Amino acid sequence: MARLLGSWAFWLLLLALSLVRVVEVEGGGQRAYLVLLPFQEIRVEFLNSVTGRPVLLEFRPLFRFQGFRAYTDPETEAYYTGGVYPWNQALAKERRRALLYCSELGLAVRVGGRWFRAEGGCLGLRLLYP
């Protein structure tokens, strides 16, 4: 019986570890470590310094930061793409372990329900585990 319970505990621990994501957020003289689930959404919000319009990026920490989607107006999207390719189709292919967002006008990043802000600086995200 003890062997069976130990076996179940081992498999439950493995399952729990497979669902944990550890993300480091750094910027503005601060550093934070957050534990997320792979389906939790991360949001990046900023104003495009050329068009002055808001941009929203969303993605998830699956095995990399992935599943990127961008939301903005057509003029700002054309600024980033030159009007040559569909932005969200290109973003959907991205897989990154680390990201760095910088803005002179300010940006906000929400990770696991916690907001981080930078004005005239940068915020970095790094997926530490898995």
Tab-separated table of N, CA and C in Angstrom:
chain	number	residue	atom	x	y	z
A	1	MET	N	0.831	-1.196	0.000
A	1	MET	CA	0.000	0.000	0.000
A	1	MET	C	0.876	1.261	0.000
A	2	ALA	N	1.924	1.276	0.800
A	2	ALA	CA	2.820	2.438	0.873
A	2	ALA	C	3.481	2.689	-0.483
A	3	ARG	N	3.841	1.605	-1.168
A	3	ARG	CA	4.449	1.740	-2.490
A	3	ARG	C	3.472	2.365	-3.484
A	4	LEU	N	2.215	1.961	-3.402
A	4	LEU	CA	1.187	2.496	-4.282
A	4	LEU	C	0.979	3.987	-4.022
A	5	LEU	N	0.909	4.380	-2.737
A	5	LEU	CA	0.749	5.792	-2.389
A	5	LEU	C	1.955	6.603	-2.836
A	6	GLY	N	3.146	6.059	-2.662
A	6	GLY	CA	4.368	6.725	-3.106
A	6	GLY	C	4.366	6.911	-4.603
A	7	SER	N	3.890	5.910	-5.316
A	7	SER	CA	3.807	5.992	-6.765
A	7	SER	C	2.830	7.090	-7.182
A	8	TRP	N	1.680	7.133	-6.541
A	8	TRP	CA	0.691	8.178	-6.856
A	8	TRP	C	1.249	9.559	-6.540
A	9	ALA	N	1.917	9.678	-5.422
A	9	ALA	CA	2.497	10.969	-5.037
A	9	ALA	C	3.533	11.410	-6.067
A	10	PHE	N	4.343	10.491	-6.530
A	10	PHE	CA	5.355	10.803	-7.532
A	10	PHE	C	4.697	11.324	-8.810
A	11	TRP	N	3.665	10.636	-9.293
A	11	TRP	CA	3.005	11.030	-10.533
A	11	TRP	C	2.247	12.341	-10.367
A	12	LEU	N	1.657	12.560	-9.207
A	12	LEU	CA	0.976	13.834	-8.965
A	12	LEU	C	1.975	14.986	-8.914
A	13	LEU	N	3.132	14.749	-8.311
A	13	LEU	CA	4.182	15.756	-8.277
A	13	LEU	C	4.670	16.070	-9.688
A	14	LEU	N	4.867	15.036	-10.487
A	14	LEU	CA	5.284	15.246	-11.882
A	14	LEU	C	4.243	16.045	-12.664
A	15	LEU	N	2.983	15.733	-12.457
A	15	LEU	CA	1.906	16.455	-13.126
A	15	LEU	C	1.909	17.916	-12.699
A	16	ALA	N	2.037	18.166	-11.406
A	16	ALA	CA	2.060	19.541	-10.906
A	16	ALA	C	3.241	20.312	-11.484
A	17	LEU	N	4.411	19.690	-11.535
A	17	LEU	CA	5.596	20.355	-12.083
A	17	LEU	C	5.451	20.648	-13.569
A	18	SER	N	4.714	19.803	-14.273
A	18	SER	CA	4.526	20.038	-15.705
A	18	SER	C	3.600	21.222	-15.971
A	19	LEU	N	2.830	21.620	-14.969
A	19	LEU	CA	1.906	22.739	-15.136
A	19	LEU	C	2.469	24.067	-14.636
A	20	VAL	N	3.606	24.032	-13.973
A	20	VAL	CA	4.183	25.241	-13.393
A	20	VAL	C	5.080	25.953	-14.397
A	21	ARG	N	4.933	27.268	-14.457
A	21	ARG	CA	5.807	28.122	-15.253
A	21	ARG	C	6.364	29.188	-14.325
A	22	VAL	N	7.655	29.382	-14.357
A	22	VAL	CA	8.279	30.422	-13.538
A	22	VAL	C	8.774	31.521	-14.472
A	23	VAL	N	8.287	32.742	-14.245
A	23	VAL	CA	8.609	33.879	-15.092
A	23	VAL	C	9.290	34.946	-14.242
A	24	GLU	N	10.393	35.464	-14.763
A	24	GLU	CA	11.091	36.576	-14.126
A	24	GLU	C	10.720	37.858	-14.882
A	25	VAL	N	10.363	38.891	-14.118
A	25	VAL	CA	10.079	40.205	-14.688
A	25	VAL	C	11.091	41.166	-14.093
A	26	GLU	N	11.784	41.909	-14.970
A	26	GLU	CA	12.816	42.814	-14.494
A	26	GLU	C	12.705	44.159	-15.200
A	27	GLY	N	12.847	45.212	-14.436
A	27	GLY	CA	12.832	46.551	-15.006
A	27	GLY	C	12.513	47.586	-13.960
A	28	GLY	N	12.933	48.801	-14.215
A	28	GLY	CA	12.652	49.877	-13.269
A	28	GLY	C	13.282	49.654	-11.914
A	29	GLY	N	14.425	48.970	-11.887
A	29	GLY	CA	15.102	48.710	-10.625
A	29	GLY	C	14.455	47.641	-9.772
A	30	GLN	N	13.547	46.882	-10.345
A	30	GLN	CA	12.902	45.806	-9.584
A	30	GLN	C	12.981	44.489	-10.338
A	31	ARG	N	12.873	43.434	-9.594
A	31	ARG	CA	12.868	42.090	-10.169
A	31	ARG	C	11.843	41.272	-9.385
A	32	ALA	N	11.020	40.538	-10.122
A	32	ALA	CA	10.004	39.704	-9.484
A	32	ALA	C	9.981	38.341	-10.155
A	33	TYR	N	9.680	37.329	-9.358
A	33	TYR	CA	9.536	35.969	-9.855
A	33	TYR	C	8.088	35.556	-9.625
A	34	LEU	N	7.446	35.099	-10.692
A	34	LEU	CA	6.037	34.736	-10.609
A	34	LEU	C	5.841	33.305	-11.078
A	35	VAL	N	4.923	32.618	-10.428
A	35	VAL	CA	4.563	31.253	-10.813
A	35	VAL	C	3.225	31.325	-11.536
A	36	LEU	N	3.206	30.799	-12.753
A	36	LEU	CA	2.013	30.826	-13.591
A	36	LEU	C	1.647	29.422	-14.050
A	37	LEU	N	0.465	29.316	-14.597
A	37	LEU	CA	0.045	28.114	-15.306
A	37	LEU	C	0.221	28.381	-16.797
A	38	PRO	N	0.395	27.350	-17.606
A	38	PRO	CA	0.708	27.564	-19.018
A	38	PRO	C	-0.375	28.287	-19.812
A	39	PHE	N	-1.616	28.250	-19.336
A	39	PHE	CA	-2.695	28.887	-20.088
A	39	PHE	C	-2.989	30.307	-19.611
A	40	GLN	N	-2.262	30.796	-18.598
A	40	GLN	CA	-2.477	32.162	-18.134
A	40	GLN	C	-1.948	33.156	-19.158
A	41	GLU	N	-2.677	34.223	-19.317
A	41	GLU	CA	-2.347	35.211	-20.335
A	41	GLU	C	-1.424	36.288	-19.769
A	42	ILE	N	-0.474	36.702	-20.596
A	42	ILE	CA	0.392	37.833	-20.292
A	42	ILE	C	0.013	38.936	-21.276
A	43	ARG	N	-0.095	40.172	-20.771
A	43	ARG	CA	-0.490	41.313	-21.606
A	43	ARG	C	0.587	42.382	-21.569
A	44	VAL	N	0.841	42.974	-22.716
A	44	VAL	CA	1.749	44.108	-22.835
A	44	VAL	C	0.960	45.234	-23.493
A	45	GLU	N	0.926	46.398	-22.839
A	45	GLU	CA	0.193	47.546	-23.363
A	45	GLU	C	1.139	48.736	-23.463
A	46	PHE	N	1.096	49.424	-24.600
A	46	PHE	CA	1.918	50.617	-24.777
A	46	PHE	C	1.324	51.487	-25.872
A	47	LEU	N	1.818	52.719	-25.967
A	47	LEU	CA	1.447	53.616	-27.043
A	47	LEU	C	2.562	53.613	-28.075
A	48	ASN	N	2.203	53.471	-29.326
A	48	ASN	CA	3.190	53.559	-30.392
A	48	ASN	C	3.665	55.008	-30.461
A	49	SER	N	4.968	55.226	-30.406
A	49	SER	CA	5.507	56.587	-30.331
A	49	SER	C	5.354	57.356	-31.644
A	50	VAL	N	5.127	56.670	-32.753
A	50	VAL	CA	4.970	57.348	-34.045
A	50	VAL	C	3.509	57.699	-34.292
A	51	THR	N	2.612	56.728	-34.119
A	51	THR	CA	1.195	56.965	-34.408
A	51	THR	C	0.440	57.516	-33.190
A	52	GLY	N	1.015	57.306	-31.989
A	52	GLY	CA	0.335	57.757	-30.774
A	52	GLY	C	-0.852	56.893	-30.394
A	53	ARG	N	-1.005	55.744	-31.026
A	53	ARG	CA	-2.150	54.867	-30.779
A	53	ARG	C	-1.755	53.693	-29.885
A	54	PRO	N	-2.724	53.162	-29.139
A	54	PRO	CA	-2.424	52.043	-28.238
A	54	PRO	C	-2.182	50.737	-28.985
A	55	VAL	N	-1.316	49.919	-28.399
A	55	VAL	CA	-1.020	48.576	-28.912
A	55	VAL	C	-1.162	47.619	-27.735
A	56	LEU	N	-1.817	46.505	-27.967
A	56	LEU	CA	-1.975	45.455	-26.961
A	56	LEU	C	-1.421	44.164	-27.540
A	57	LEU	N	-0.521	43.531	-26.798
A	57	LEU	CA	0.006	42.214	-27.167
A	57	LEU	C	-0.432	41.229	-26.098
A	58	GLU	N	-0.849	40.053	-26.516
A	58	GLU	CA	-1.217	38.990	-25.578
A	58	GLU	C	-0.508	37.706	-25.995
A	59	PHE	N	-0.079	36.943	-24.994
A	59	PHE	CA	0.562	35.662	-25.257
A	59	PHE	C	0.531	34.825	-23.999
A	60	ARG	N	1.002	33.575	-24.106
A	60	ARG	CA	0.966	32.638	-22.977
A	60	ARG	C	2.339	31.986	-22.793
A	61	PRO	N	2.630	31.564	-21.575
A	61	PRO	CA	3.916	30.900	-21.306
A	61	PRO	C	3.810	29.384	-21.418
A	62	LEU	N	3.579	28.860	-22.606
A	62	LEU	CA	3.435	27.411	-22.760
A	62	LEU	C	4.790	26.748	-22.509
A	63	PHE	N	5.551	26.449	-23.537
A	63	PHE	CA	6.919	25.950	-23.340
A	63	PHE	C	7.923	27.044	-23.666
A	64	ARG	N	7.453	28.065	-24.303
A	64	ARG	CA	8.136	29.320	-24.583
A	64	ARG	C	7.034	30.370	-24.479
A	65	PHE	N	7.384	31.636	-24.547
A	65	PHE	CA	6.342	32.631	-24.723
A	65	PHE	C	5.844	32.446	-26.150
A	66	GLN	N	4.571	32.181	-26.306
A	66	GLN	CA	4.024	31.884	-27.624
A	66	GLN	C	2.535	32.171	-27.659
A	67	GLY	N	1.945	31.990	-28.840
A	67	GLY	CA	0.529	32.298	-29.007
A	67	GLY	C	0.288	33.802	-29.025
A	68	PHE	N	1.219	34.535	-29.620
A	68	PHE	CA	1.137	35.996	-29.644
A	68	PHE	C	-0.020	36.472	-30.504
A	69	ARG	N	-0.705	37.492	-30.005
A	69	ARG	CA	-1.744	38.206	-30.753
A	69	ARG	C	-1.539	39.687	-30.489
A	70	ALA	N	-1.716	40.496	-31.517
A	70	ALA	CA	-1.568	41.941	-31.389
A	70	ALA	C	-2.882	42.609	-31.764
A	71	TYR	N	-3.195	43.665	-31.036
A	71	TYR	CA	-4.411	44.426	-31.297
A	71	TYR	C	-4.040	45.908	-31.369
A	72	THR	N	-4.378	46.527	-32.478
A	72	THR	CA	-4.165	47.957	-32.670
A	72	THR	C	-4.975	48.395	-33.880
A	73	ASP	N	-4.852	49.635	-34.236
A	73	ASP	CA	-5.579	50.152	-35.394
A	73	ASP	C	-4.817	49.811	-36.682
A	74	PRO	N	-5.466	49.872	-37.835
A	74	PRO	CA	-4.811	49.516	-39.109
A	74	PRO	C	-3.576	50.368	-39.428
A	75	GLU	N	-3.603	51.649	-39.091
A	75	GLU	CA	-2.456	52.518	-39.382
A	75	GLU	C	-1.218	52.085	-38.583
A	76	THR	N	-1.412	51.760	-37.327
A	76	THR	CA	-0.283	51.330	-36.496
A	76	THR	C	0.213	49.963	-36.936
A	77	GLU	N	-0.693	49.061	-37.285
A	77	GLU	CA	-0.270	47.757	-37.802
A	77	GLU	C	0.556	47.935	-39.073
A	78	ALA	N	0.130	48.829	-39.951
A	78	ALA	CA	0.876	49.085	-41.186
A	78	ALA	C	2.249	49.671	-40.879
A	79	TYR	N	2.364	50.449	-39.795
A	79	TYR	CA	3.659	50.994	-39.396
A	79	TYR	C	4.637	49.857	-39.092
A	80	TYR	N	4.162	48.829	-38.389
A	80	TYR	CA	5.034	47.705	-38.018
A	80	TYR	C	5.318	46.763	-39.183
A	81	THR	N	4.368	46.599	-40.076
A	81	THR	CA	4.505	45.592	-41.140
A	81	THR	C	4.799	46.187	-42.515
A	82	GLY	N	4.716	47.488	-42.628
A	82	GLY	CA	4.853	48.114	-43.942
A	82	GLY	C	3.674	47.763	-44.836
A	83	GLY	N	2.614	47.200	-44.254
A	83	GLY	CA	1.453	46.781	-45.022
A	83	GLY	C	1.716	45.577	-45.907
A	84	VAL	N	2.822	44.877	-45.661
A	84	VAL	CA	3.258	43.799	-46.547
A	84	VAL	C	2.760	42.420	-46.106
A	85	TYR	N	2.577	42.203	-44.820
A	85	TYR	CA	2.195	40.869	-44.342
A	85	TYR	C	1.199	40.980	-43.190
A	86	PRO	N	0.403	39.931	-42.971
A	86	PRO	CA	-0.541	39.922	-41.851
A	86	PRO	C	0.224	39.766	-40.526
A	87	TRP	N	0.125	40.757	-39.680
A	87	TRP	CA	0.879	40.839	-38.441
A	87	TRP	C	0.650	39.632	-37.536
A	88	ASN	N	-0.599	39.303	-37.269
A	88	ASN	CA	-0.884	38.220	-36.320
A	88	ASN	C	-0.458	36.859	-36.836
A	89	GLN	N	-0.468	36.654	-38.141
A	89	GLN	CA	0.034	35.382	-38.669
A	89	GLN	C	1.536	35.262	-38.441
A	90	ALA	N	2.263	36.359	-38.585
A	90	ALA	CA	3.705	36.350	-38.327
A	90	ALA	C	3.983	36.167	-36.837
A	91	LEU	N	3.227	36.856	-35.990
A	91	LEU	CA	3.431	36.743	-34.541
A	91	LEU	C	3.113	35.337	-34.031
A	92	ALA	N	2.149	34.674	-34.636
A	92	ALA	CA	1.754	33.338	-34.191
A	92	ALA	C	2.899	32.330	-34.300
A	93	LYS	N	3.882	32.605	-35.146
A	93	LYS	CA	5.017	31.690	-35.319
A	93	LYS	C	6.121	31.910	-34.289
A	94	GLU	N	6.064	33.016	-33.560
A	94	GLU	CA	7.124	33.360	-32.605
A	94	GLU	C	7.131	32.439	-31.390
A	95	ARG	N	8.312	32.069	-30.953
A	95	ARG	CA	8.531	31.280	-29.731
A	95	ARG	C	9.778	31.860	-29.079
A	96	ARG	N	9.638	32.421	-27.890
A	96	ARG	CA	10.764	33.082	-27.227
A	96	ARG	C	10.836	32.684	-25.762
A	97	ARG	N	12.052	32.572	-25.244
A	97	ARG	CA	12.258	32.356	-23.809
A	97	ARG	C	12.428	33.684	-23.075
A	98	ALA	N	12.847	34.718	-23.807
A	98	ALA	CA	13.060	36.023	-23.196
A	98	ALA	C	12.520	37.110	-24.113
A	99	LEU	N	11.971	38.151	-23.501
A	99	LEU	CA	11.427	39.292	-24.226
A	99	LEU	C	11.873	40.566	-23.531
A	100	LEU	N	12.075	41.617	-24.299
A	100	LEU	CA	12.414	42.916	-23.743
A	100	LEU	C	11.560	43.956	-24.457
A	101	TYR	N	10.766	44.675	-23.689
A	101	TYR	CA	9.916	45.729	-24.232
A	101	TYR	C	10.402	47.060	-23.675
A	102	CYS	N	10.597	48.027	-24.568
A	102	CYS	CA	11.065	49.352	-24.174
A	102	CYS	C	10.128	50.397	-24.767
A	103	SER	N	9.970	51.495	-24.032
A	103	SER	CA	9.114	52.565	-24.519
A	103	SER	C	9.508	53.883	-23.870
A	104	GLU	N	9.556	54.913	-24.682
A	104	GLU	CA	9.786	56.261	-24.166
A	104	GLU	C	8.505	56.830	-23.569
A	105	LEU	N	7.367	56.391	-24.090
A	105	LEU	CA	6.079	56.919	-23.639
A	105	LEU	C	5.503	56.142	-22.464
A	106	GLY	N	6.030	54.974	-22.188
A	106	GLY	CA	5.529	54.158	-21.090
A	106	GLY	C	4.880	52.883	-21.581
A	107	LEU	N	5.012	51.863	-20.766
A	107	LEU	CA	4.382	50.586	-21.080
A	107	LEU	C	3.977	49.901	-19.791
A	108	ALA	N	3.035	49.002	-19.928
A	108	ALA	CA	2.544	48.230	-18.788
A	108	ALA	C	2.485	46.770	-19.202
A	109	VAL	N	2.908	45.906	-18.290
A	109	VAL	CA	2.891	44.465	-18.530
A	109	VAL	C	2.143	43.818	-17.373
A	110	ARG	N	1.172	42.972	-17.708
A	110	ARG	CA	0.452	42.221	-16.676
A	110	ARG	C	0.857	40.759	-16.775
A	111	VAL	N	1.394	40.266	-15.678
A	111	VAL	CA	1.826	38.870	-15.591
A	111	VAL	C	1.154	38.275	-14.363
A	112	GLY	N	0.326	37.268	-14.574
A	112	GLY	CA	-0.318	36.604	-13.446
A	112	GLY	C	-1.132	37.525	-12.569
A	113	GLY	N	-1.797	38.497	-13.145
A	113	GLY	CA	-2.635	39.405	-12.371
A	113	GLY	C	-1.869	40.555	-11.723
A	114	ARG	N	-0.578	40.609	-11.905
A	114	ARG	CA	0.247	41.680	-11.328
A	114	ARG	C	0.748	42.589	-12.444
A	115	TRP	N	0.623	43.895	-12.241
A	115	TRP	CA	1.040	44.875	-13.240
A	115	TRP	C	2.433	45.392	-12.944
A	116	PHE	N	3.211	45.577	-14.004
A	116	PHE	CA	4.536	46.191	-13.942
A	116	PHE	C	4.517	47.333	-14.948
A	117	ARG	N	5.115	48.459	-14.567
A	117	ARG	CA	5.100	49.632	-15.442
A	117	ARG	C	6.499	50.199	-15.608
A	118	ALA	N	6.736	50.771	-16.792
A	118	ALA	CA	8.000	51.448	-17.070
A	118	ALA	C	7.689	52.659	-17.934
A	119	GLU	N	8.289	53.773	-17.605
A	119	GLU	CA	8.140	54.981	-18.405
A	119	GLU	C	9.533	55.441	-18.801
A	120	GLY	N	9.769	55.531	-20.088
A	120	GLY	CA	11.090	55.903	-20.565
A	120	GLY	C	12.124	54.836	-20.251
A	121	GLY	N	11.698	53.589	-20.237
A	121	GLY	CA	12.608	52.490	-19.923
A	121	GLY	C	12.113	51.177	-20.493
A	122	CYS	N	12.604	50.095	-19.900
A	122	CYS	CA	12.320	48.758	-20.420
A	122	CYS	C	11.819	47.824	-19.333
A	123	LEU	N	11.088	46.812	-19.755
A	123	LEU	CA	10.689	45.690	-18.905
A	123	LEU	C	11.072	44.406	-19.625
A	124	GLY	N	11.769	43.532	-18.925
A	124	GLY	CA	12.174	42.258	-19.496
A	124	GLY	C	11.419	41.116	-18.872
A	125	LEU	N	11.087	40.139	-19.672
A	125	LEU	CA	10.429	38.918	-19.219
A	125	LEU	C	11.297	37.742	-19.616
A	126	ARG	N	11.457	36.815	-18.695
A	126	ARG	CA	12.244	35.618	-19.011
A	126	ARG	C	11.533	34.409	-18.433
A	127	LEU	N	11.343	33.400	-19.255
A	127	LEU	CA	10.742	32.142	-18.817
A	127	LEU	C	11.859	31.266	-18.250
A	128	LEU	N	11.843	31.094	-16.925
A	128	LEU	CA	12.907	30.345	-16.260
A	128	LEU	C	12.624	28.856	-16.199
A	129	TYR	N	11.358	28.472	-16.111
A	129	TYR	CA	10.994	27.053	-16.043
A	129	TYR	C	9.662	26.878	-16.717
A	130	PRO	N	9.481	25.927	-17.536
A	130	PRO	CA	10.381	24.848	-17.909
A	130	PRO	C	11.380	25.287	-18.956
